Coordinates of C-alpha atoms and ligand atoms in Angstrom, one line a residue:
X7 CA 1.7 25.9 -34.2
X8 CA 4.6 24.9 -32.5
X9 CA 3.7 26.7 -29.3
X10 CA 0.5 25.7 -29.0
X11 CA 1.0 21.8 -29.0
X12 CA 3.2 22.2 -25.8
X13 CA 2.2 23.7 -22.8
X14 CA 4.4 25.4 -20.7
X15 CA 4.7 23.5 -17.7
X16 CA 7.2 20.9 -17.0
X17 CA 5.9 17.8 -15.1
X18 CA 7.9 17.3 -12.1
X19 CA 7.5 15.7 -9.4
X20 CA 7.8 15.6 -5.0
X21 CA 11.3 14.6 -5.3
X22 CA 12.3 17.1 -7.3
X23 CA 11.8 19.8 -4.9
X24 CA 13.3 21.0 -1.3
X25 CA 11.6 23.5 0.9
X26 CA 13.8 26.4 2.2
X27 CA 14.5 26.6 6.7
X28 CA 13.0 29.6 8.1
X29 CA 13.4 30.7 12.0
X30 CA 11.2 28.5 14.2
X31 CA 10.0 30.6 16.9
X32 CA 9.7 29.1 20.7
X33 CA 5.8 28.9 19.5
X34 CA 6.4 27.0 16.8
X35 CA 8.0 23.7 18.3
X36 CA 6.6 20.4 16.9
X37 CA 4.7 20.0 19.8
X38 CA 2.9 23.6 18.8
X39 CA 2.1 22.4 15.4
X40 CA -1.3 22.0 14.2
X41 CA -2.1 19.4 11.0
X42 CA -5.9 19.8 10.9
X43 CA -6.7 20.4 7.3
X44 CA -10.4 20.4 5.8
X45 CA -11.5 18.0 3.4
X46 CA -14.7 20.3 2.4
X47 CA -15.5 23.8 3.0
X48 CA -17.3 22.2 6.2
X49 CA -15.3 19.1 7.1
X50 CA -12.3 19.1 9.3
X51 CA -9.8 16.6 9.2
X52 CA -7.3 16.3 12.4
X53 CA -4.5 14.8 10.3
X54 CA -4.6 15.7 6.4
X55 CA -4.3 11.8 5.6
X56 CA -6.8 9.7 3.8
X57 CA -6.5 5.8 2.7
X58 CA -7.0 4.8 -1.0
X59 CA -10.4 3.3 -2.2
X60 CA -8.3 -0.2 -2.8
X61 CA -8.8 -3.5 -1.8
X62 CA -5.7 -4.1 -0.8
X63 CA -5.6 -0.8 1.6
X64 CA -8.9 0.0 3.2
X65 CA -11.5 -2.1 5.2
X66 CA -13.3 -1.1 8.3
X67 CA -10.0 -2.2 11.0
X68 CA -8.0 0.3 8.9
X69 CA -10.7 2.8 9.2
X70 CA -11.3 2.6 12.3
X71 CA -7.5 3.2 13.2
X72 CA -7.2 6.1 11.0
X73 CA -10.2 7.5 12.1
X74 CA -9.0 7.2 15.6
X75 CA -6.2 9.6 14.6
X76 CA -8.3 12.5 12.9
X77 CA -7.8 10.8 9.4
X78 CA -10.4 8.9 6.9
X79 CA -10.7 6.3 5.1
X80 CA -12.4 5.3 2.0
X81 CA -14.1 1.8 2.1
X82 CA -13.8 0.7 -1.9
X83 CA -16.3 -0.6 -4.1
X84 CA -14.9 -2.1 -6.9
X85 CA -15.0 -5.5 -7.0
X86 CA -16.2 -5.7 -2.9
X87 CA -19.9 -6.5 -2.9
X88 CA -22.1 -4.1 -2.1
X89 CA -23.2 -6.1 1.2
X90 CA -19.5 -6.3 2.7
X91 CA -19.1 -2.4 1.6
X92 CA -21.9 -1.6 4.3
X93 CA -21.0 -3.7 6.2
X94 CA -17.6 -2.1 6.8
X95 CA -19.0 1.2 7.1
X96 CA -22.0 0.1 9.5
X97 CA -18.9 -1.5 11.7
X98 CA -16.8 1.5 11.7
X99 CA -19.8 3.9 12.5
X100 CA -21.1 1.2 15.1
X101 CA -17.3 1.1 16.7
X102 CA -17.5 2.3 20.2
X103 CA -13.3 2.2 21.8
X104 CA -13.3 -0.2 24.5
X105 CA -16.2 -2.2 23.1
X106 CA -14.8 -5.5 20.7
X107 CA -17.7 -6.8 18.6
X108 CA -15.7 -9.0 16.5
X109 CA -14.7 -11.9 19.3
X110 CA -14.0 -15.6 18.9
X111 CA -16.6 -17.1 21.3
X112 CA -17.0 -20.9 22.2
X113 CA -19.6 -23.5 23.3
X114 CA -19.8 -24.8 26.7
X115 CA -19.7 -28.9 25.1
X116 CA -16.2 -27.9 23.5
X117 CA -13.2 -30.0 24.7
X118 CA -10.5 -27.4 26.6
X119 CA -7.9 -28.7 23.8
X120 CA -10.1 -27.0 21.5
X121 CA -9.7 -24.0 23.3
X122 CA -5.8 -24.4 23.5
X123 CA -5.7 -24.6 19.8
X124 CA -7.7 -21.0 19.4
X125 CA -5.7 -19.9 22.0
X126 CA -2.2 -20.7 20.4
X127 CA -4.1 -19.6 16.4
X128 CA -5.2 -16.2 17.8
X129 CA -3.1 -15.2 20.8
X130 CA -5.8 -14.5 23.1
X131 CA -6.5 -16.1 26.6
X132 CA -10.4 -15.2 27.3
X133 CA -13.4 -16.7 25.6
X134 CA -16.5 -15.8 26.1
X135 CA -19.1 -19.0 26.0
X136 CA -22.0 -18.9 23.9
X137 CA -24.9 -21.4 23.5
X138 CA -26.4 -21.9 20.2
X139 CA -28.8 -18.9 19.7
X140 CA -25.6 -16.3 21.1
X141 CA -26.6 -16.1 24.4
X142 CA -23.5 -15.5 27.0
X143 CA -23.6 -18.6 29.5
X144 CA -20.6 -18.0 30.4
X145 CA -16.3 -17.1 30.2
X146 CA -13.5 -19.2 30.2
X147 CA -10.0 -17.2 30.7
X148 CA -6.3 -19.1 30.6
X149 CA -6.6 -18.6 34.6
X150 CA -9.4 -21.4 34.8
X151 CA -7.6 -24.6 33.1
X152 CA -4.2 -25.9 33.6
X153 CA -3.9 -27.2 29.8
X154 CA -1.6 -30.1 31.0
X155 CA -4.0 -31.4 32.7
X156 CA -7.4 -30.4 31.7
X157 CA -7.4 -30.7 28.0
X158 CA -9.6 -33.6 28.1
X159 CA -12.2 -32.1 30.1
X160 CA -15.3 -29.8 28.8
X161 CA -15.3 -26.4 28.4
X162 CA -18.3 -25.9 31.2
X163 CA -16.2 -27.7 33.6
X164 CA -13.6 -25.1 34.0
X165 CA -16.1 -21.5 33.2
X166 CA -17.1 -18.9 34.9
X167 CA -20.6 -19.5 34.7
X168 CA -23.3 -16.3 34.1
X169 CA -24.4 -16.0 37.4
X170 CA -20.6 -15.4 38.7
X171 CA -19.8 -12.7 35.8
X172 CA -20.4 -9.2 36.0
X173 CA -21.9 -7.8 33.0
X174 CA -22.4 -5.2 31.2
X175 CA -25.6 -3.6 29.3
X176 CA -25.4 -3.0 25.7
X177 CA -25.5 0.6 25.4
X178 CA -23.5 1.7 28.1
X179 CA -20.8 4.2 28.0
X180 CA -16.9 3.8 28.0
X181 CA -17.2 5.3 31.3
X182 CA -20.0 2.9 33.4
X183 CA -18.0 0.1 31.5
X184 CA -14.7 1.2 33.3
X185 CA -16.4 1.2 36.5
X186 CA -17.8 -2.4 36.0
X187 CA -14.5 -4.0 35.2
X188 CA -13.2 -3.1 38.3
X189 CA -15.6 -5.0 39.9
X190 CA -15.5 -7.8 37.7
X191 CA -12.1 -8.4 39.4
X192 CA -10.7 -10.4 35.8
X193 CA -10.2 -6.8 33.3
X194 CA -12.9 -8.4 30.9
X195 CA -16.1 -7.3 30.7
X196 CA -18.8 -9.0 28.7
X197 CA -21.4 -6.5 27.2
X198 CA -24.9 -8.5 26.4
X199 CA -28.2 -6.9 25.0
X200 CA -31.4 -7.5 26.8
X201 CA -32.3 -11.0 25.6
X202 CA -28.8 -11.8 26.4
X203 CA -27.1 -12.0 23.2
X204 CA -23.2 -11.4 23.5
X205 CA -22.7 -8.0 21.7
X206 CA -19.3 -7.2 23.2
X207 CA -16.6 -7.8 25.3
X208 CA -14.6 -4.8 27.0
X209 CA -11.1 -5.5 27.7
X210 CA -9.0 -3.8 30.5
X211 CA -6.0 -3.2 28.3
X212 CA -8.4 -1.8 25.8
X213 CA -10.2 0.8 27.7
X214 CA -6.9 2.4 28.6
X215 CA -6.1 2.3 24.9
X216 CA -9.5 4.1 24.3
X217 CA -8.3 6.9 26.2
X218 CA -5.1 7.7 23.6
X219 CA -7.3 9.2 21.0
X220 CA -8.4 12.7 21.8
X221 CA -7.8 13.4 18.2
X222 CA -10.1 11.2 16.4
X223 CA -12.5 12.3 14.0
X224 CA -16.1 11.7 15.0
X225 CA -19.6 13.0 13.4
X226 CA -22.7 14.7 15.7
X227 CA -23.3 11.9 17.1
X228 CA -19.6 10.7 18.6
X229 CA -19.2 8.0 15.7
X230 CA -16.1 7.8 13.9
X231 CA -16.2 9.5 10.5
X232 CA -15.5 7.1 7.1
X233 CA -16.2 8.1 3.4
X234 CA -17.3 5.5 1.1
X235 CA -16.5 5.0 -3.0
X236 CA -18.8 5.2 -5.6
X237 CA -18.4 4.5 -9.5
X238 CA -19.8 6.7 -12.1
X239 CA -21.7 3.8 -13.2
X240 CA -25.3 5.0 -12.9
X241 CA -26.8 1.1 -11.3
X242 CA -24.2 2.4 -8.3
X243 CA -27.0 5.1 -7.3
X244 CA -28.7 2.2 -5.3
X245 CA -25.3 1.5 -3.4
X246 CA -24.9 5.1 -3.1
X247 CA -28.3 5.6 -1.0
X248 CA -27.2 2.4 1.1
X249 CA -24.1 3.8 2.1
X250 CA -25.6 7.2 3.0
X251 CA -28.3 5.5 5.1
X252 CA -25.9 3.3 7.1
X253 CA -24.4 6.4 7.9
X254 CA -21.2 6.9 5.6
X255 CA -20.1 10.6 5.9
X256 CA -18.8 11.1 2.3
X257 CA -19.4 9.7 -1.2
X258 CA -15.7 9.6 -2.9
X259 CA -16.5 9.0 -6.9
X260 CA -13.5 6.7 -7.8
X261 CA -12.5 6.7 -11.7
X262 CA -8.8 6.9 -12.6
X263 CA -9.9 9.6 -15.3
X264 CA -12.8 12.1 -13.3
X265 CA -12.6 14.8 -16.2
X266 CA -15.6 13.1 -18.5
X267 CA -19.3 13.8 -18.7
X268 CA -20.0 9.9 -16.7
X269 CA -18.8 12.4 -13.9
X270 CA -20.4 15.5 -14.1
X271 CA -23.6 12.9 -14.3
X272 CA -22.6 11.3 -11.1
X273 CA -21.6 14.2 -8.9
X274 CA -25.0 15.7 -9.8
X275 CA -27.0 12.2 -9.4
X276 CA -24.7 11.7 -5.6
X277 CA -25.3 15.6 -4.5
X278 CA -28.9 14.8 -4.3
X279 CA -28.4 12.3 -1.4
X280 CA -26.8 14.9 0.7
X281 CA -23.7 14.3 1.7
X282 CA -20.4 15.8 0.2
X283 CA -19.0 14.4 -2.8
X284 CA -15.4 14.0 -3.7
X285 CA -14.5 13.7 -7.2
X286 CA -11.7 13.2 -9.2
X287 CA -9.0 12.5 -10.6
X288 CA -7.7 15.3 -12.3
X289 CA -4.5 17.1 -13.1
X290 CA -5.2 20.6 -14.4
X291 CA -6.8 23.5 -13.5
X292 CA -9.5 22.8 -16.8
X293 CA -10.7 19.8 -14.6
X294 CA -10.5 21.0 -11.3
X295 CA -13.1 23.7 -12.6
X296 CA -15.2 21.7 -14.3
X297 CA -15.9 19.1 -11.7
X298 CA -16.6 22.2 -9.1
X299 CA -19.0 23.5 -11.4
X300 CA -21.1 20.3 -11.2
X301 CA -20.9 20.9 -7.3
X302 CA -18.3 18.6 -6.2
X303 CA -17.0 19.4 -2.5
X304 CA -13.5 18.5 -2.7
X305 CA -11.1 17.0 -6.1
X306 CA -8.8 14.6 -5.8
X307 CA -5.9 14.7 -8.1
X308 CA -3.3 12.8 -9.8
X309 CA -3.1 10.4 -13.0
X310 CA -0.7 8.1 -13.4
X311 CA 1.5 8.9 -10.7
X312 CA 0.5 5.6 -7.8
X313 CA 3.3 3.2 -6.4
X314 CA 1.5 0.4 -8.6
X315 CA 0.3 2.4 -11.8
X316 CA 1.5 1.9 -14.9
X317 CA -1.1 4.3 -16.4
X318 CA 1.8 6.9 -17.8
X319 CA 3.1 4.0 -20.1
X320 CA 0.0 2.3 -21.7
X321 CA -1.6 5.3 -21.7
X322 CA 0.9 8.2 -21.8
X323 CA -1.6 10.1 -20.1
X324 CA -1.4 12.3 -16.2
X325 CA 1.4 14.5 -14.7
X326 CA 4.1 14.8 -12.9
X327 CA 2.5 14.9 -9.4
X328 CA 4.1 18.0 -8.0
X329 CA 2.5 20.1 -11.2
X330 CA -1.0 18.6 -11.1
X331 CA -1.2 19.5 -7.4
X332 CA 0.1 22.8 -7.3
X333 CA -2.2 23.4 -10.5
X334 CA -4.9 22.5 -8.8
X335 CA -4.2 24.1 -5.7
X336 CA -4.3 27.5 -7.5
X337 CA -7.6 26.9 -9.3
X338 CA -8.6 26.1 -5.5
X339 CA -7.4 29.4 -4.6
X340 CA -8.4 31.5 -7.5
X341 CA -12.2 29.6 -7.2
X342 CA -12.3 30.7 -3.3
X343 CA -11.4 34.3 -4.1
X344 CA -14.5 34.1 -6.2
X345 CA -17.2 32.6 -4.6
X346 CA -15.9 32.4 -1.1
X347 CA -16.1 28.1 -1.1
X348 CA -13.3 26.4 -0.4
X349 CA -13.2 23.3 -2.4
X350 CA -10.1 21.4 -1.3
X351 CA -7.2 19.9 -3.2
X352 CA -6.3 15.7 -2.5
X353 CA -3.4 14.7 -3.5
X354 CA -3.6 11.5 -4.7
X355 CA -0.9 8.7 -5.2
X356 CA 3.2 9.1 -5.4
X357 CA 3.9 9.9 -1.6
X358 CA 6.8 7.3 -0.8
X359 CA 8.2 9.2 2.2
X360 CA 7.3 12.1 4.6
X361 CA 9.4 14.1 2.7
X362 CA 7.2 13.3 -0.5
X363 CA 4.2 14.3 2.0
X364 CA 5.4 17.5 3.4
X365 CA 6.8 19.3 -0.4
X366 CA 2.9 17.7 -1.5
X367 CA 1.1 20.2 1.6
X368 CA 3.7 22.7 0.8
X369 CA 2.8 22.9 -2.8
X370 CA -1.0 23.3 -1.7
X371 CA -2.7 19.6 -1.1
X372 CA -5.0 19.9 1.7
X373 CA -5.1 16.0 1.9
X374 CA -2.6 13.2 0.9
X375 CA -4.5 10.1 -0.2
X376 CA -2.0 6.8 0.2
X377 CA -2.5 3.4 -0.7
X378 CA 1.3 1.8 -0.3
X379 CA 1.7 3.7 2.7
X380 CA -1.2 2.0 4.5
X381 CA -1.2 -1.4 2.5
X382 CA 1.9 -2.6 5.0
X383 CA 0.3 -1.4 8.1
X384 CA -1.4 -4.8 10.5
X385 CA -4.8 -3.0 10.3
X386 CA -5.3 -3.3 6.1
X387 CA -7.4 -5.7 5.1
X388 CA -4.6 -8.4 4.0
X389 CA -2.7 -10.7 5.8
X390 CA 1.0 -10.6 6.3
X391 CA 3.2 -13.4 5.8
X392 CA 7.1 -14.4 5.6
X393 CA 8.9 -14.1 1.9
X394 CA 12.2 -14.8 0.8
X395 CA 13.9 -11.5 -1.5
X396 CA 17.6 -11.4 -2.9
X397 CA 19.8 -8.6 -1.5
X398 CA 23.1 -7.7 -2.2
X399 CA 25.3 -8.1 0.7
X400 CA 29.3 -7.1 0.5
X401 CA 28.9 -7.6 -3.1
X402 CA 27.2 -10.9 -3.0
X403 CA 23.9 -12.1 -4.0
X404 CA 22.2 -13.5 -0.5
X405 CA 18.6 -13.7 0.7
X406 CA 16.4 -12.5 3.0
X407 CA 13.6 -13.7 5.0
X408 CA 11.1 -10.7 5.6
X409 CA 7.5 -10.1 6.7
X410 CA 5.2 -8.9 3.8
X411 CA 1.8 -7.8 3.3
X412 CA 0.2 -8.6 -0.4
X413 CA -0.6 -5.2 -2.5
X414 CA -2.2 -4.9 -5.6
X415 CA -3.9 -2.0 -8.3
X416 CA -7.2 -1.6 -9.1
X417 CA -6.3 -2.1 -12.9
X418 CA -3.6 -4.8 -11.9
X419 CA -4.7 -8.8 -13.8
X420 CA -5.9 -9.6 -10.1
X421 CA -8.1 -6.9 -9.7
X422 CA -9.8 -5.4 -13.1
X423 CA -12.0 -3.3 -11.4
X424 CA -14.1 -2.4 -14.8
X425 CA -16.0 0.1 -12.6
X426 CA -12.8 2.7 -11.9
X427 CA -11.5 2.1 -15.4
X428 CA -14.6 3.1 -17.2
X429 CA -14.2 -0.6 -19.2
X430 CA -17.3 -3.2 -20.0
X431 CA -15.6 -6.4 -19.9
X432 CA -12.6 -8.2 -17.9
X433 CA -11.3 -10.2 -20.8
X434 CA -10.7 -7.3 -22.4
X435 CA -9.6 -5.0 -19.6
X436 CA -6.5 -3.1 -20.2
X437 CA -3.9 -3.4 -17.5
X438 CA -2.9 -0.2 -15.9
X439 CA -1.7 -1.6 -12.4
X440 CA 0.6 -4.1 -10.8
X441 CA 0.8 -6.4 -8.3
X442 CA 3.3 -7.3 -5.7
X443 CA 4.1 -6.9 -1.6
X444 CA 5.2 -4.2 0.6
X445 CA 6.6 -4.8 3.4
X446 CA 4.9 -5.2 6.9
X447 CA 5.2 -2.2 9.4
X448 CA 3.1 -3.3 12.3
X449 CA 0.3 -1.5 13.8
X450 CA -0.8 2.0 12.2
X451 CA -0.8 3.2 16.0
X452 CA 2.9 3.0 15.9
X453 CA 3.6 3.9 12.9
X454 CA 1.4 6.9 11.5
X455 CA 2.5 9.0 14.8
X456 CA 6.2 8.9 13.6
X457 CA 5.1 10.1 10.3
X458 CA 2.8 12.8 11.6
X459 CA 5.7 13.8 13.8
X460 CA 8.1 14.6 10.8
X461 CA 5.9 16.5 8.7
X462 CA 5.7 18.7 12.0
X463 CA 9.1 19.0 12.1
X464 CA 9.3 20.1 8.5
X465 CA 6.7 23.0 9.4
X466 CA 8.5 24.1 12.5
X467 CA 11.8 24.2 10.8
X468 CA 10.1 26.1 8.3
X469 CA 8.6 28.3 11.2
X470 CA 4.7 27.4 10.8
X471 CA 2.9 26.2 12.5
X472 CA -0.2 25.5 10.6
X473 CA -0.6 24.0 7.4
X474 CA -2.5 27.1 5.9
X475 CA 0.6 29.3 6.5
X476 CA 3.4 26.4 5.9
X477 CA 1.3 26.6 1.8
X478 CA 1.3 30.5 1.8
X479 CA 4.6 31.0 3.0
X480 CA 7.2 28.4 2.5
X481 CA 9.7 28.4 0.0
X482 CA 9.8 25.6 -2.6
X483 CA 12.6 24.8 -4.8
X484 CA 13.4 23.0 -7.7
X485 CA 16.8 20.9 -7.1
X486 CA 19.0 19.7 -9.8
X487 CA 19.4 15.5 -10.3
X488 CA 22.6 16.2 -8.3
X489 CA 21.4 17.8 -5.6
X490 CA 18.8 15.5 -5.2
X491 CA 21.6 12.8 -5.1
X492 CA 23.5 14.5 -2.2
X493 CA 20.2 14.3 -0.5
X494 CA 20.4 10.8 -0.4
X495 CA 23.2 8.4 1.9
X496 CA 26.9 7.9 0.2
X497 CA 28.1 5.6 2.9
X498 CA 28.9 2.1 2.7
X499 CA 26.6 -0.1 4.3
X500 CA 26.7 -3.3 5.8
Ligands
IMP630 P1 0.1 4.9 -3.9 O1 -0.2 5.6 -2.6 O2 1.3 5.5 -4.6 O3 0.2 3.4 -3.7 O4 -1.1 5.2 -4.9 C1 -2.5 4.9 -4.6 C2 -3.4 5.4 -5.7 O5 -3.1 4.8 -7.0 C3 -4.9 5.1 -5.5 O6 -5.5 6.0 -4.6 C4 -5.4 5.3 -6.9 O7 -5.7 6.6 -7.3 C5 -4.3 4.8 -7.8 N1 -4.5 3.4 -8.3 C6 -5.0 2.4 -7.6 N2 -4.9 1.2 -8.4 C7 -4.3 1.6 -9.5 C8 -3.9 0.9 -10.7 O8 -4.1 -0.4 -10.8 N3 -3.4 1.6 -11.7 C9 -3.2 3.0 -11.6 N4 -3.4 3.7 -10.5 C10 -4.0 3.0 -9.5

């Protein structure tokens, strides 16, 4: 009896584990590796990162960043309206690089002070001018206006009117674009449609920026590739269809608990709309197989194990994170052996370093899902600001001015997203999430690269230089508390 209430396994987790230094051949430098991964049978990923369905984490600027890279993102639902939902993924699949939709425009009867006060809010120096339908009449750029002297004066005083601009057609490539700005002679480049409606402005320092992103994930038709969440509750189907229709390239079921029957009901209600359907979350291999049997394309995995969850102790339910993704990861296996489909493995919440990221691929994840990793990045959907935290310095108590970024769970008292949580009513939601900041890292350009660049590391120094043969051949092992310890700094710092 005994037996039988326990299972074998121990639940452990990333941190717990150290992979073994094989012989890195001259081929397999970092600059050799590879990190394409698949999030389907069908669907390739450049990078094997995806960004949490939260609030706090993904909108369309994130998405569109990630995208750029060769990762996706996952526009929530949630609490976010299903309006703004497609309207994030419409913007990301509508995002051309080079072309800005999102401008701050002004009116030709606005004082130049006005101007001067955008200017200092939002750090840009050109403004397209606009009358009152949207029709481009015109640009005003820092150039035009001394603002010691001209403040006072009116905004068509100092533009470049229309019929000195060059302009571009809506429409146009990234290429004609390039050419035009040239010949515009000031490295902006007003895009209009043909009743003359603003639709974008091309910047100079943009278009060589749209140049850095070989590796960015794009559909048939060249547009950036996003997923969009769905809940298992069934008035969702019409949001569902929506998000399809404006083009979104996966449906991700979001429930904290995916092993129920509300699941196996949504994946087979979602599969009709054809696109693939991620599902989850689960930790074992008895729910990894049941939601591939209802036809789910790819499981995401992991209960209880998020940066802001406190699921494990109101609940007492989920797994260590390194055992419910190498569980998973075998079912995977053993259910490609079979049937020859490749349903892949997303490891979902816990990565706190690139260490935590590269033991997660080793043990078998085909994708890391993050929400605290992309909740401090510029591009997430909150804004930073400055916040005062105690430190310890030389043994005293001080403070600390640093930048922030708000971050919050899906089950935290700001949030109680009854959707994921498979509850009826807010007031008596139970709280399985937190709320607090992380801290600001600047732009996800800067930042994911360096990350991407030591999880290459790891799989040249443990002479791969794929991500299929860093899983089947690198060797993973448990470490005691102490060793982990060693792993860590014993200096004294400042
Ligand atoms: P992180 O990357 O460690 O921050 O974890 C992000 C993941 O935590 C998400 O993708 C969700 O699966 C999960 N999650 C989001 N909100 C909550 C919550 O309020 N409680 C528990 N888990 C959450």
């Amino acid at each position: 009896m005994e037996n039988e209430k326990f299972t074998s396994e121990l639940s452990s987790t990333f941190r717990e584990y150290i992979l073994l230094p094989r012989c890195t051949r001259r081929d397999q430098g970092i600059a050799q590796v590879d990190l394409s991964t698949r999030l389907t049978h069908d669907l390739k990923l450049n990078i094997p990162f995806m960004s949490a369905a939260m609030e706090a984490v993904t909108g369309d600027r994130l998405a569109i960043a990630l995208a750029q890279h060769g990762g996706m993102a996952v526009i929530p639902a949630g609490n976010v309206p299903a309006q703004d939902q497609l309207d994030m993924i419409r913007a990301v699949k509508r995002f051309k690089a080079g072309f800005v939709e999102k401008v701050i425009t002004v009116s030709d009867d606005m004082p130049i002070q006005k101007v001067i006060d955008l200017e200092r809010q939002h750090g840009y120096s050109t403004f397209p001018v606009v009358d009152k339908k949207g029709r481009l009449v015109g640009l005003l750029t820092e150039k035009k206006y001394n603002p010691w002297q001209d403040a006072e004066l009116l905004v068509k005083e100092r533009m470049l009117p229309l019929d000195k601009l060059v302009v571009g057609r809506h429409g146009m490539s990234l290429g004609e674009a390039n050419k035009l700005i040239f010949e515009s002679g000031i490295g902006v480049l007003p895009v209009v449609d043909e009743k003359g409606m603003l639709r974008s402005v091309v910047f100079f320092s943009d278009i060589r920026r749209a140049h850095e992103f070989p590796a960015g994930v794009v559909d048939a038709q060249k547009r950036l590739r996003v997923a969009g969440a769905i809940s298992t509750h069934p008035e969702d189907q019409e949001r569902a269809r929506n998000l399809v229709e404006a083009g979104a390239d996966v449906l991700v079921v979001d429930a904290s608990d995916g092993f129920s029957e509300y699941m196996q009901d949504t994946i087979k209600r979602l599969k009709k709309l054809g696109v693939p359907v991620v599902a989850g979350n689960v930790v074992d291999q008895a729910g990894f197989d049941y939601l591939v049997e209802q036809g789910a394309d790819a499981i995401k995995v992991g209960i209880g194990s998020g940066s802001i969850c406190t699921t494990r102790r109101v609940k007492a339910i989920g797994r260590g994170q390194a055992t419910a993704v190498h569980q998973c990861a075998l079912a995977r296996d053993r259910h490609f052996q079979k049937t020859g489909k490749y349903v892949p493995v997303i490891s979902d919440g816990g990565l706190e370093s690139s260490g935590d990221m590269s033991v997660a691929l080793a043990l078998g994840a085909d994708v890391l899902m993050m929400g605290k990793y992309f909740a401090g990045f510029e591009e997430s959907p909150t804004t930073s600001f400055l916040k005062r935290l105690p430190v310890m310095f030389s043994g005293q108590l001080a403070e600390v001015e640093v930048t922030v970024k708000p971050y919050w769970g899906e089950a935290s008292p700001r949030a109680k997203n009854v959707k994921r949580y498979q509850q009826d009513d807010p007031r008596s939601f139970v709280i399985e999430g937190e709320e607090g900041y992380v801290l600001y890292k600047g732009s996800l350009h800067k930042g994911l690269p360096r990350e991407l660049m030591a999880i290459k590391g790891t799989l040249s120094s443990c002479g791969c230089s794929n991500l299929d043969s860093f899983y089947k051949e690198v060797q993973v092992e448990r470490q005691t508390v102490e060793s982990v310890r060693e792993g860590g700094t014993s200096i004294f710092r400042a």
